[in-house]
Coordinates of C-alpha atoms in Angstrom, one line a residue:
X1 CA -16.2 41.7 6.4
X2 CA -14.5 44.8 5.0
X3 CA -10.8 45.1 4.7
X4 CA -10.1 48.0 7.0
X5 CA -6.4 48.3 6.0
X6 CA -7.7 49.0 2.5
X7 CA -10.4 51.4 3.7
X8 CA -7.9 53.4 5.8
X9 CA -5.7 53.8 2.8
X10 CA -8.4 54.5 0.1
X11 CA -11.3 56.1 1.8
X12 CA -9.5 58.8 3.7
X13 CA -8.2 62.1 2.2
X14 CA -4.4 62.7 2.2
X15 CA -4.8 65.1 5.1
X16 CA -6.8 62.6 7.1
X17 CA -4.2 59.8 6.5
X18 CA -1.4 62.2 7.6
X19 CA -3.3 63.2 10.8
X20 CA -4.0 59.6 11.8
X21 CA -0.4 58.6 11.2
X22 CA 0.9 61.4 13.3
X23 CA -1.5 60.5 16.2
X24 CA -0.4 56.9 16.0
X25 CA 3.3 57.9 16.1
X26 CA 2.7 60.2 19.1
X27 CA 0.9 57.6 21.1
X28 CA 3.6 55.0 20.4
X29 CA 6.3 57.5 21.5
X30 CA 4.4 57.9 24.8
X31 CA 4.0 54.1 25.2
X32 CA 0.3 54.0 24.5
X33 CA -1.8 51.9 22.2
X34 CA -4.2 53.7 20.0
X35 CA -7.5 52.8 18.3
X36 CA -9.8 54.5 15.8
X37 CA -13.3 54.4 17.4
X38 CA -16.8 55.9 17.2
X39 CA -18.3 57.5 14.1
X40 CA -15.2 57.1 11.9
X41 CA -15.4 53.3 12.1
X42 CA -19.1 53.4 11.5
X43 CA -18.8 55.6 8.4
X44 CA -15.9 53.5 7.0
X45 CA -18.0 50.4 7.4
X46 CA -21.2 51.9 6.0
X47 CA -19.7 53.8 3.1
X48 CA -20.6 57.3 4.4
X49 CA -18.0 60.2 4.2
X50 CA -15.7 60.3 7.2
X51 CA -16.3 63.6 8.8
X52 CA -14.0 63.5 11.9
X53 CA -11.9 61.2 14.0
X54 CA -12.4 59.7 17.4
X55 CA -9.2 58.2 18.7
X56 CA -9.0 56.3 22.0
X57 CA -5.7 55.6 23.7
X58 CA -5.0 53.3 26.6
X59 CA -3.3 55.9 28.8
X60 CA -3.8 59.6 29.6
X61 CA -4.6 61.4 26.3
X62 CA -3.8 64.8 27.7
X63 CA -0.1 63.9 27.7
X64 CA -0.2 63.9 23.9
X65 CA -0.9 67.6 23.5
X66 CA 2.7 68.9 23.2
X67 CA 3.8 66.2 20.7
X68 CA 0.7 66.8 18.5
X69 CA 1.0 70.6 18.6
X70 CA 4.7 70.3 17.5
X71 CA 3.5 68.0 14.6
X72 CA 1.2 70.7 13.2
X73 CA -2.1 70.2 15.1
X74 CA -4.1 73.1 16.3
X75 CA -5.3 72.9 19.9
X76 CA -9.0 73.6 20.2
X77 CA -9.7 72.6 23.8
X78 CA -9.8 69.8 26.3
X79 CA -12.0 68.2 28.9
X80 CA -10.0 67.2 32.0
X81 CA -12.6 64.9 33.7
X82 CA -12.8 62.6 30.7
X83 CA -9.1 63.2 29.6
X84 CA -10.2 64.3 26.2
X85 CA -8.3 66.5 23.7
X86 CA -10.0 68.5 20.8
X87 CA -7.7 69.2 17.9
X88 CA -7.7 70.4 14.3
X89 CA -5.3 69.4 11.6
X90 CA -4.7 71.4 8.3
X91 CA -6.9 70.1 5.5
X92 CA -10.2 70.2 7.3
X93 CA -9.5 67.4 9.8
X94 CA -11.1 67.4 13.2
X95 CA -10.0 65.0 16.0
X96 CA -11.2 64.0 19.4
X97 CA -8.6 62.0 21.4
X98 CA -9.7 60.5 24.6
X99 CA -8.6 57.9 27.2
X100 CA -10.1 54.5 27.4
X101 CA -12.6 54.6 30.3
X102 CA -15.5 53.0 32.0
X103 CA -18.5 55.1 33.1
X104 CA -20.9 54.7 35.9
X105 CA -23.9 57.0 36.6
X106 CA -24.7 57.7 40.2
X107 CA -27.4 60.0 38.9
X108 CA -28.5 60.8 35.3
X109 CA -26.1 62.7 33.1
X110 CA -23.4 62.8 35.8
X111 CA -20.9 60.0 35.1
X112 CA -17.8 59.0 37.1
X113 CA -14.8 57.6 35.2
X114 CA -12.6 54.6 35.7
X115 CA -9.6 54.1 33.3
X116 CA -9.6 50.8 31.7
X117 CA -8.9 48.9 28.4
X118 CA -10.4 49.4 24.9
X119 CA -13.0 46.6 25.2
X120 CA -14.5 48.1 28.4
X121 CA -14.5 51.5 26.7
X122 CA -16.5 50.2 23.8
X123 CA -19.1 48.6 26.1
X124 CA -19.9 51.9 27.8
X125 CA -20.9 53.7 24.5
X126 CA -24.3 54.8 23.3
X127 CA -25.2 52.7 20.3
X128 CA -23.7 49.5 18.9
X129 CA -22.8 51.2 15.6
X130 CA -20.5 53.5 17.6
X131 CA -19.1 50.7 19.8
X132 CA -16.5 49.5 17.3
X133 CA -12.7 50.1 17.1
X134 CA -9.9 49.6 14.6
X135 CA -6.4 49.0 15.9
X136 CA -3.7 51.5 14.8
X137 CA -0.9 49.5 16.4
X138 CA 2.0 47.5 14.9
X139 CA 1.2 43.8 14.5
X140 CA -2.6 44.4 14.6
X141 CA -3.1 47.4 12.3
X142 CA -6.5 47.3 10.7
X143 CA -7.9 44.7 13.2
X144 CA -11.6 45.3 14.0
X145 CA -13.0 45.0 17.5
X146 CA -16.8 44.7 17.7
X147 CA -17.9 43.3 21.1
X148 CA -21.6 44.4 20.6
X149 CA -22.0 43.2 17.0
X150 CA -22.3 46.7 15.5
X151 CA -21.5 45.5 12.0
X152 CA -24.8 43.6 11.9
X153 CA -26.7 46.7 12.9
X154 CA -24.9 48.7 10.2
X155 CA -26.0 46.2 7.6
X156 CA -29.6 46.6 8.9
X157 CA -29.2 50.4 9.1
X158 CA -30.4 50.2 12.7
X159 CA -29.6 52.2 15.9
X160 CA -29.6 49.9 18.9
X161 CA -28.6 50.8 22.5
X162 CA -25.6 49.1 24.0
X163 CA -27.1 49.3 27.5
X164 CA -30.8 48.8 28.2
X165 CA -30.6 51.8 30.5
X166 CA -28.7 54.0 28.1
X167 CA -31.3 56.7 27.8
X168 CA -31.9 56.9 31.5
X169 CA -28.3 57.0 32.5
X170 CA -27.3 59.6 29.9
X171 CA -30.3 61.5 28.6
X172 CA -28.2 63.3 25.9
X173 CA -28.3 60.0 24.0
X174 CA -31.9 60.8 23.2
X175 CA -30.7 63.8 21.2
X176 CA -27.9 61.8 19.6
X177 CA -30.4 59.2 18.4
X178 CA -32.4 61.9 16.6
X179 CA -29.3 63.6 15.2
X180 CA -27.8 60.3 13.9
X181 CA -31.2 59.2 12.5
X182 CA -31.6 62.5 10.6
X183 CA -28.1 62.4 9.2
X184 CA -27.9 58.8 8.2
X185 CA -31.5 58.0 7.6
X186 CA -31.5 55.0 10.0
X187 CA -34.2 54.0 12.4
X188 CA -34.1 52.7 16.0
X189 CA -34.9 49.1 16.5
X190 CA -38.2 48.2 18.2
X191 CA -36.8 47.9 21.8
X192 CA -34.6 51.0 21.5
X193 CA -37.6 53.0 20.2
X194 CA -39.7 51.8 23.1
X195 CA -37.1 52.8 25.6
X196 CA -36.8 56.2 23.8
X197 CA -40.5 56.9 24.2
X198 CA -40.4 55.8 27.9
X199 CA -37.5 58.2 28.6
X200 CA -39.2 61.1 26.9
X201 CA -42.4 60.5 28.9
X202 CA -40.4 60.5 32.1
X203 CA -38.8 63.9 31.2
X204 CA -35.2 62.8 31.8
X205 CA -33.9 65.1 29.2
X206 CA -34.1 68.0 31.6
X207 CA -31.1 66.5 33.6
X208 CA -28.5 67.1 30.9
X209 CA -25.5 69.3 31.8
X210 CA -24.3 72.5 30.2
X211 CA -21.2 70.7 28.9
X212 CA -23.4 68.1 27.1
X213 CA -25.7 70.8 25.8
X214 CA -22.8 72.9 24.4
X215 CA -21.2 69.8 22.9
X216 CA -24.3 68.9 20.9
X217 CA -25.0 72.5 19.9
X218 CA -21.5 72.8 18.4
X219 CA -22.0 69.5 16.5
X220 CA -24.8 71.1 14.5
X221 CA -22.3 73.5 13.0
X222 CA -20.0 70.5 12.1
X223 CA -22.8 68.7 10.2
X224 CA -22.6 68.3 6.4
X225 CA -26.0 69.9 6.1
X226 CA -26.3 72.0 9.2
X227 CA -29.4 73.9 8.1
X228 CA -31.4 70.7 7.5
X229 CA -30.3 69.4 10.9
X230 CA -31.3 72.6 12.6
X231 CA -34.7 72.5 10.8
X232 CA -35.4 68.9 11.9
X233 CA -34.4 69.5 15.5
X234 CA -36.6 72.6 15.7
X235 CA -39.6 70.8 14.2
X236 CA -39.3 68.0 16.7
X237 CA -39.0 70.5 19.6
X238 CA -35.4 69.7 20.6
X239 CA -34.1 73.3 20.2
X240 CA -36.4 74.4 23.1
X241 CA -34.3 72.2 25.4
X242 CA -30.9 73.0 23.8
X243 CA -31.1 76.7 22.9
X244 CA -34.5 78.4 22.2
X245 CA -33.0 81.5 20.7
X246 CA -31.5 79.6 17.8
X247 CA -34.0 78.9 15.0
X248 CA -34.0 78.3 11.3
X249 CA -35.3 81.9 10.7
X250 CA -32.0 83.2 12.1
X251 CA -29.9 81.5 9.5
X252 CA -28.8 82.7 6.0
X253 CA -30.1 79.9 3.9
X254 CA -28.9 81.3 0.5
X255 CA -25.4 81.9 1.9
X256 CA -25.2 78.3 3.2
X257 CA -26.0 77.0 -0.3
X258 CA -23.3 79.1 -1.9
X259 CA -20.9 78.1 0.8
X260 CA -21.3 74.4 0.0
X261 CA -21.0 75.0 -3.7
X262 CA -17.8 76.9 -3.2
X263 CA -16.4 74.2 -0.9
X264 CA -17.0 71.6 -3.7
X265 CA -15.2 73.7 -6.3
X266 CA -12.2 74.3 -4.0
X267 CA -11.9 70.6 -3.3
X268 CA -11.8 69.9 -7.0
X269 CA -8.6 72.0 -7.2
X270 CA -7.0 70.3 -4.1
X271 CA -8.1 72.8 -1.4
X272 CA -9.9 71.2 1.6
X273 CA -11.2 73.8 4.0
X274 CA -13.0 73.2 7.2
X275 CA -16.3 74.9 6.7
X276 CA -17.5 74.7 10.3
X277 CA -16.7 78.2 11.3
X278 CA -18.1 79.7 8.1
X279 CA -21.3 77.6 8.5
X280 CA -21.7 78.7 12.1
X281 CA -21.4 82.3 11.0
X282 CA -24.2 81.9 8.4
X283 CA -26.4 79.7 10.7
X284 CA -26.5 82.6 13.3
X285 CA -26.4 85.5 10.8
X286 CA -29.7 87.0 12.1
X287 CA -29.3 86.3 15.7
X288 CA -28.9 89.0 18.3
X289 CA -25.3 89.6 19.4
X290 CA -26.1 88.7 23.0
X291 CA -27.6 85.4 21.9
X292 CA -24.5 84.6 19.8
X293 CA -22.3 85.4 22.7
X294 CA -24.2 83.1 25.0
X295 CA -24.0 80.3 22.4
X296 CA -20.3 80.7 22.1
X297 CA -19.8 80.3 25.9
X298 CA -21.5 76.9 25.7
X299 CA -19.2 75.5 23.1
X300 CA -16.7 73.0 24.5
X301 CA -13.9 73.9 21.9
X302 CA -12.7 77.4 22.6
X303 CA -10.3 77.1 19.6
X304 CA -13.2 76.7 17.3
X305 CA -14.9 79.8 18.7
X306 CA -11.7 81.8 18.0
X307 CA -11.6 80.6 14.4
X308 CA -15.2 81.7 14.0
X309 CA -14.4 85.1 15.3
X310 CA -11.3 85.5 13.1
X311 CA -13.0 84.8 9.8
X312 CA -13.5 88.4 8.6
X313 CA -10.0 89.6 9.7
X314 CA -8.2 86.7 8.1
X315 CA -10.2 87.2 4.9
X316 CA -9.2 90.8 4.7
X317 CA -5.5 90.0 5.2
X318 CA -5.7 87.4 2.4
X319 CA -7.5 89.8 0.1
X320 CA -4.7 92.3 0.4
X321 CA -2.2 89.6 -0.7
X322 CA -4.4 88.5 -3.5
X323 CA -4.7 92.0 -5.0
X324 CA -1.1 93.0 -4.5
X325 CA 1.3 93.6 -7.4
X326 CA 3.2 90.4 -6.6
X327 CA 0.1 88.3 -7.4
X328 CA -0.6 89.9 -10.8
X329 CA 0.5 86.9 -12.9
X330 CA -1.9 84.0 -13.1
X331 CA 0.7 81.6 -11.8
X332 CA 1.4 83.8 -8.8
X333 CA -2.3 84.0 -8.0
X334 CA -2.6 80.2 -8.3
X335 CA 0.3 79.6 -5.9
X336 CA -1.2 82.0 -3.4
X337 CA -4.6 80.4 -3.5
X338 CA -3.4 76.8 -3.2
X339 CA -0.6 77.4 -0.6
X340 CA -2.5 79.7 1.9
X341 CA -4.7 78.6 4.7
X342 CA -7.9 77.1 3.2
X343 CA -10.4 78.7 5.6
X344 CA -9.6 82.4 4.6
X345 CA -9.6 81.3 0.9
X346 CA -13.1 79.9 1.4
X347 CA -14.5 82.9 3.3
X348 CA -13.0 85.5 0.9
X349 CA -14.4 83.6 -2.1
X350 CA -17.9 83.8 -0.5
X351 CA -17.8 87.3 0.9
X352 CA -15.1 89.1 -1.2
X353 CA -16.3 92.2 -3.1
X354 CA -14.8 93.9 -6.0
X355 CA -14.2 92.9 -9.6
X356 CA -10.5 92.1 -9.1
X357 CA -11.1 89.5 -6.5
X358 CA -14.1 87.9 -8.2
X359 CA -12.3 87.7 -11.5
X360 CA -9.4 85.9 -9.9
X361 CA -11.7 83.3 -8.4
X362 CA -13.5 82.9 -11.7
X363 CA -10.3 82.4 -13.6
X364 CA -9.0 80.0 -10.9
X365 CA -12.1 77.7 -11.4
X366 CA -12.7 78.0 -15.2
X367 CA -9.8 79.5 -17.2
X368 CA -6.4 78.6 -15.7
X369 CA -7.1 74.8 -15.2
X370 CA -7.3 74.5 -19.1
X371 CA -3.5 75.0 -19.2
X372 CA -3.2 71.3 -18.0
X373 CA -4.7 70.2 -21.3
X374 CA -1.9 72.0 -23.3
X375 CA 0.9 69.9 -21.9
X376 CA 2.9 68.7 -25.0
X377 CA 2.9 65.0 -24.2
X378 CA 4.1 63.9 -27.7
X379 CA 7.0 66.4 -27.7
X380 CA 8.0 65.2 -24.2
X381 CA 8.1 61.6 -25.4
X382 CA 10.1 62.6 -28.4
X383 CA 12.7 64.2 -26.1
X384 CA 12.7 61.1 -23.9
X385 CA 10.9 62.9 -21.0
X386 CA 8.8 60.2 -19.3
X387 CA 7.2 59.8 -15.9
X388 CA 10.1 57.6 -14.7
X389 CA 12.3 60.7 -14.5
X390 CA 13.0 61.9 -11.0
X391 CA 12.1 65.5 -11.8
X392 CA 9.0 64.7 -13.8
X393 CA 6.4 66.1 -11.2
X394 CA 8.4 69.3 -10.8
X395 CA 8.5 69.6 -14.6
X396 CA 4.8 69.2 -15.0
X397 CA 4.1 71.8 -12.3
X398 CA 6.5 74.4 -13.9
X399 CA 5.2 73.6 -17.3
X400 CA 1.6 74.2 -16.1
X401 CA 2.6 77.6 -14.7
X402 CA 4.5 78.7 -17.8
X403 CA 1.6 77.7 -20.0
X404 CA -0.8 79.5 -17.7
X405 CA 1.3 82.7 -18.1
X406 CA 1.3 82.3 -22.0
X407 CA 5.1 82.1 -22.1
X408 CA 5.2 78.9 -24.2
X409 CA 3.3 79.7 -27.3
X410 CA 5.3 77.8 -30.0
X411 CA 7.3 74.6 -30.4
X412 CA 10.6 76.4 -30.3
X413 CA 9.9 77.9 -26.9
X414 CA 8.7 74.5 -25.7
X415 CA 11.9 72.7 -26.8
X416 CA 14.0 75.4 -25.2
X417 CA 12.1 75.0 -21.9
X418 CA 12.2 71.2 -22.0
X419 CA 15.8 70.8 -23.0
X420 CA 17.3 70.9 -19.5
X421 CA 14.9 68.0 -18.5
X422 CA 15.7 65.8 -21.5
X423 CA 18.1 62.9 -20.7
X424 CA 20.9 62.1 -23.1
X425 CA 20.2 59.8 -26.0
X426 CA 21.2 56.1 -25.3
X427 CA 24.3 54.8 -27.1
X428 CA 23.8 52.9 -30.4
X429 CA 23.5 49.2 -30.0
X430 CA 26.6 47.0 -30.3
X431 CA 26.7 44.7 -33.3
X432 CA 27.7 41.3 -32.1
X433 CA 26.8 39.4 -35.4
X434 CA 29.2 36.5 -36.2
X435 CA 31.1 36.5 -39.5
X436 CA 29.6 34.4 -42.3
X437 CA 31.1 31.0 -43.1
X438 CA 32.5 30.3 -46.6
X439 CA 30.4 28.6 -49.1
X440 CA 32.6 25.5 -49.1
X441 CA 32.2 25.1 -45.3
X442 CA 28.4 25.6 -45.6
X443 CA 28.2 22.9 -48.4
X444 CA 30.2 20.4 -46.3
X445 CA 28.0 21.0 -43.3
X446 CA 24.9 20.4 -45.4
X447 CA 26.3 17.2 -46.8
X448 CA 27.2 16.0 -43.3
X449 CA 23.7 16.9 -42.0
X450 CA 21.9 14.8 -44.6
X451 CA 20.1 11.9 -42.8
X452 CA 21.1 8.4 -43.5
X453 CA 17.5 7.4 -44.1
X454 CA 17.5 9.6 -47.3
X455 CA 20.1 7.2 -49.0
X456 CA 18.4 4.6 -51.2
X457 CA 18.6 0.9 -50.2
X458 CA 21.0 -1.5 -52.0
X459 CA 18.2 -3.2 -53.8
X460 CA 16.6 0.0 -55.0
X461 CA 20.0 1.4 -56.0
X462 CA 20.6 -1.8 -58.0
X463 CA 17.3 -1.5 -59.8
X464 CA 17.8 2.2 -60.4
X465 CA 21.3 1.6 -61.8
X466 CA 20.0 -1.1 -64.2
X467 CA 17.2 1.1 -65.2
X468 CA 19.5 4.0 -65.8
X469 CA 21.9 1.8 -67.9
X470 CA 19.0 0.5 -70.0
X471 CA 17.3 3.8 -70.4
X472 CA 17.6 5.4 -73.9
X473 CA 19.4 8.6 -74.4
X474 CA 17.5 11.9 -73.9
X475 CA 15.4 12.7 -76.9
X476 CA 15.6 9.2 -78.4
X477 CA 12.4 7.3 -79.1
X478 CA 12.0 4.0 -77.2
X479 CA 12.0 0.9 -79.4
X480 CA 9.0 -1.2 -79.7
X481 CA 9.0 -4.5 -77.8
X482 CA 9.0 -7.5 -80.3
X483 CA 6.3 -10.1 -79.8
X484 CA 8.8 -12.9 -79.4
X485 CA 10.5 -11.2 -76.4
X486 CA 7.4 -11.6 -74.2
X487 CA 7.2 -14.9 -72.3
X488 CA 3.8 -16.5 -72.0
X489 CA 1.9 -15.9 -68.8
X490 CA 2.3 -19.4 -67.5
X491 CA 6.1 -19.1 -67.3
X492 CA 5.8 -16.1 -64.9
X493 CA 5.1 -17.0 -61.3
X494 CA 2.2 -15.1 -59.6
X495 CA 4.2 -14.4 -56.4
X496 CA 7.1 -12.6 -58.1
X497 CA 5.9 -9.1 -57.0
X498 CA 4.2 -8.6 -53.6
X499 CA 0.6 -7.3 -54.0
X500 CA 0.4 -4.9 -51.1
X501 CA 4.0 -3.6 -50.7
X502 CA 4.8 -3.0 -54.3
X503 CA 3.2 0.5 -54.7
X504 CA 4.2 1.9 -51.3
X505 CA 7.8 0.8 -51.5
X506 CA 8.1 2.0 -55.1
X507 CA 6.8 5.4 -54.2
X508 CA 9.1 5.9 -51.2
X509 CA 12.4 4.3 -52.1
X510 CA 12.8 4.7 -55.8
X511 CA 14.6 8.0 -56.6
X512 CA 13.0 10.6 -58.8
X513 CA 14.9 9.5 -61.9
X514 CA 13.6 5.9 -61.7
X515 CA 9.8 5.7 -62.0
X516 CA 7.8 3.0 -60.3
X517 CA 7.3 1.0 -63.4
X518 CA 11.0 0.5 -63.7
X519 CA 11.1 -1.4 -60.4
X520 CA 8.3 -3.7 -61.6
X521 CA 10.2 -4.3 -64.9
X522 CA 13.4 -5.1 -63.0
X523 CA 11.5 -7.6 -60.9
X524 CA 10.2 -9.3 -64.0
X525 CA 13.7 -9.4 -65.5
X526 CA 14.9 -11.9 -62.9
X527 CA 12.6 -14.5 -64.3
X528 CA 12.2 -13.5 -67.9
X529 CA 15.4 -12.5 -69.6
X530 CA 14.1 -11.2 -72.9
X531 CA 11.3 -9.2 -71.2
X532 CA 14.0 -7.6 -68.9
X533 CA 15.8 -6.1 -71.8
X534 CA 12.7 -4.9 -73.5
X535 CA 11.3 -3.3 -70.2
X536 CA 14.6 -1.7 -69.5
X537 CA 14.7 -0.1 -72.9
X538 CA 11.1 1.2 -72.5
X539 CA 11.6 2.7 -69.0
X540 CA 12.3 6.4 -69.3
X541 CA 14.8 7.7 -66.9
X542 CA 13.3 11.1 -66.2
X543 CA 9.5 10.9 -66.6
X544 CA 7.7 12.4 -63.5
X545 CA 4.4 12.0 -65.2
X546 CA 4.9 8.3 -65.4
X547 CA 5.6 8.2 -61.7
X548 CA 2.4 10.0 -60.8
X549 CA 0.5 7.7 -63.1
X550 CA 2.0 4.7 -61.3
X551 CA 1.1 6.0 -57.9
X552 CA -2.4 7.2 -58.6
X553 CA -3.4 4.4 -61.0
X554 CA -1.4 1.3 -60.1
X555 CA -4.0 -1.0 -61.8
X556 CA -4.7 -0.4 -65.5
X557 CA -7.3 -2.5 -67.3
X558 CA -6.0 -3.9 -70.6
X559 CA -7.7 -2.8 -73.8
X560 CA -8.1 -5.2 -76.7
X561 CA -7.5 -2.4 -79.2
X562 CA -4.0 -1.5 -80.5
X563 CA -2.3 1.4 -78.6
X564 CA -1.2 4.3 -80.9
X565 CA 2.4 5.2 -81.0
X566 CA 1.9 8.5 -79.1
X567 CA 0.1 6.8 -76.3
X568 CA 2.9 4.2 -76.1
X569 CA 5.4 6.9 -75.5
X570 CA 3.5 8.2 -72.5
X571 CA 2.5 4.9 -70.9
X572 CA 4.7 2.7 -68.8
X573 CA 6.9 0.2 -70.7
X574 CA 5.1 -2.9 -69.3
X575 CA 1.7 -1.5 -70.4
X576 CA 3.0 -0.6 -73.8
X577 CA 4.5 -4.1 -74.4
X578 CA 1.4 -5.8 -73.1
X579 CA -0.7 -4.0 -75.6
X580 CA 1.0 -6.0 -78.5
X581 CA 0.3 -9.6 -77.3
X582 CA -2.6 -11.1 -75.4
X583 CA -0.3 -13.4 -73.4
X584 CA 1.7 -10.4 -72.1
X585 CA -1.5 -8.6 -71.4
X586 CA -2.8 -11.5 -69.2
X587 CA 0.6 -11.8 -67.4
X588 CA 0.5 -8.1 -66.5
X589 CA -3.0 -8.4 -65.3
X590 CA -2.0 -11.3 -63.0
X591 CA 1.1 -9.5 -61.6
X592 CA -0.8 -6.2 -60.9
X593 CA -3.9 -7.1 -58.9
X594 CA -7.1 -5.5 -59.9
X595 CA -8.4 -5.0 -56.3
X596 CA -5.6 -2.8 -55.0
X597 CA -7.9 0.1 -53.8
X598 CA -9.6 -2.4 -51.5
X599 CA -6.2 -3.3 -50.0
X600 CA -5.6 0.4 -49.2
X601 CA -8.9 0.6 -47.3
X602 CA -7.8 -2.3 -45.1
X603 CA -4.8 -0.3 -44.1

């Protein structure tokens, strides 16, 4: 189901939205409820352009005339029996406002009216696609009412009668079926088509009244493609019943094509004329004057006939203004074209003669719009002129006119013009940075912030202290371990150093100055006094390479060959001492297990 609130806001032109809002306000002021009905709802639902408005009010629609005329509507006519108003609003908006009613037909084409509610009004209409309404009232705005399931027929692109006797009661519906089918390309459903053929065979079309005939003839001029509609109706024989003197041969086909092209170009520049009067003039261009006069008498909107008759006079008046000295500047001509009534602008552009008028229209469509592309956006941003400024739309419009008149040809002129619109520069930012703390305070804070876990344990500190005390001075060569200082392997217990925990604890807790081998040496020193002194002397205090070797290669296989003096300096003290005596070598092998990598895998 479509969102009709969204469609009312997005699918309608600004002039149509304004007109609908004014009608809604006028009906509310008179204590009436109002509904958008008929073709407008059908076109909104199906996606076709909305051509005109049918508004139904629960009350007497004729009472709205004064309020609507004071709001800017032009009164085109009325039909008292059905309480219907015909109006036009600037911007090419046509409206038909009627009272909600119920119709009965004592005889064909002659209804009697009974005033009722909106639902009864929808059930008396011709086709289901026209029997829908959208509420315009507070609390229910945008609500769709569809008592005959017209939405389903719109999806099927089908015309279906609301009443089984619709063609017999009101024969003008036969003509409407053809007109809607020609415009929309929709077909009648099977039952409707059968009833259509039966009514044509019975000849009920001859019962239509002059009011109905005039209403449908006028609708031809309001079509989007009136010449095609006239041709179709003539080919099917309908014009013989409506008005035999009006045929396609009496129309100016070339002029109608130019009229539609001009209408499109004007709409691109924001001008929305109602082309109905101009189209009617071209559709009857070759008809006899008496036939034209007879056709005008049949039309149900006298105001429309007056606009048709005033086309040439209003165009002449506008041409005098356009060629006057006051409109010599391009910006003055632009303002005159965009701020005058749209219908004379349309007709003069089609029929105006003379190079002065034609050149102005040509420049209006092709040359002057290029001034919009010369707006100095970068310079405006530099001068802090953004769309958020209140006067920004006014500035763009004036800048467009000045550029069109070639008055802003250099940057200096642009800056001079933009300066009054430029807001003052913002103040510099306030520096709220805190003063720096002294180095002593920073040092104290860093010392206090050191985690307690970073301090070495008592045992580790003891070992590190002993290792440091026993370490040789920097640059001095470590003394060789005498053979007598090493205790045989039997005197050293196997469980003196834990097998799994020794490498991990040594890597984490021993400070950088005490390598891992120093810890092992200190552990041996508890049981072997002579070995303790020798290991302490051999442990270098600051040897990061030895630490890495202890971590990466905790298990070293003993070699039977003698270790050179240079290799002894680089190796750990225990390893160096064990290279001298086989007993020490075996003890070291027992204390450092050979299967340490397997223990890491278990973890």
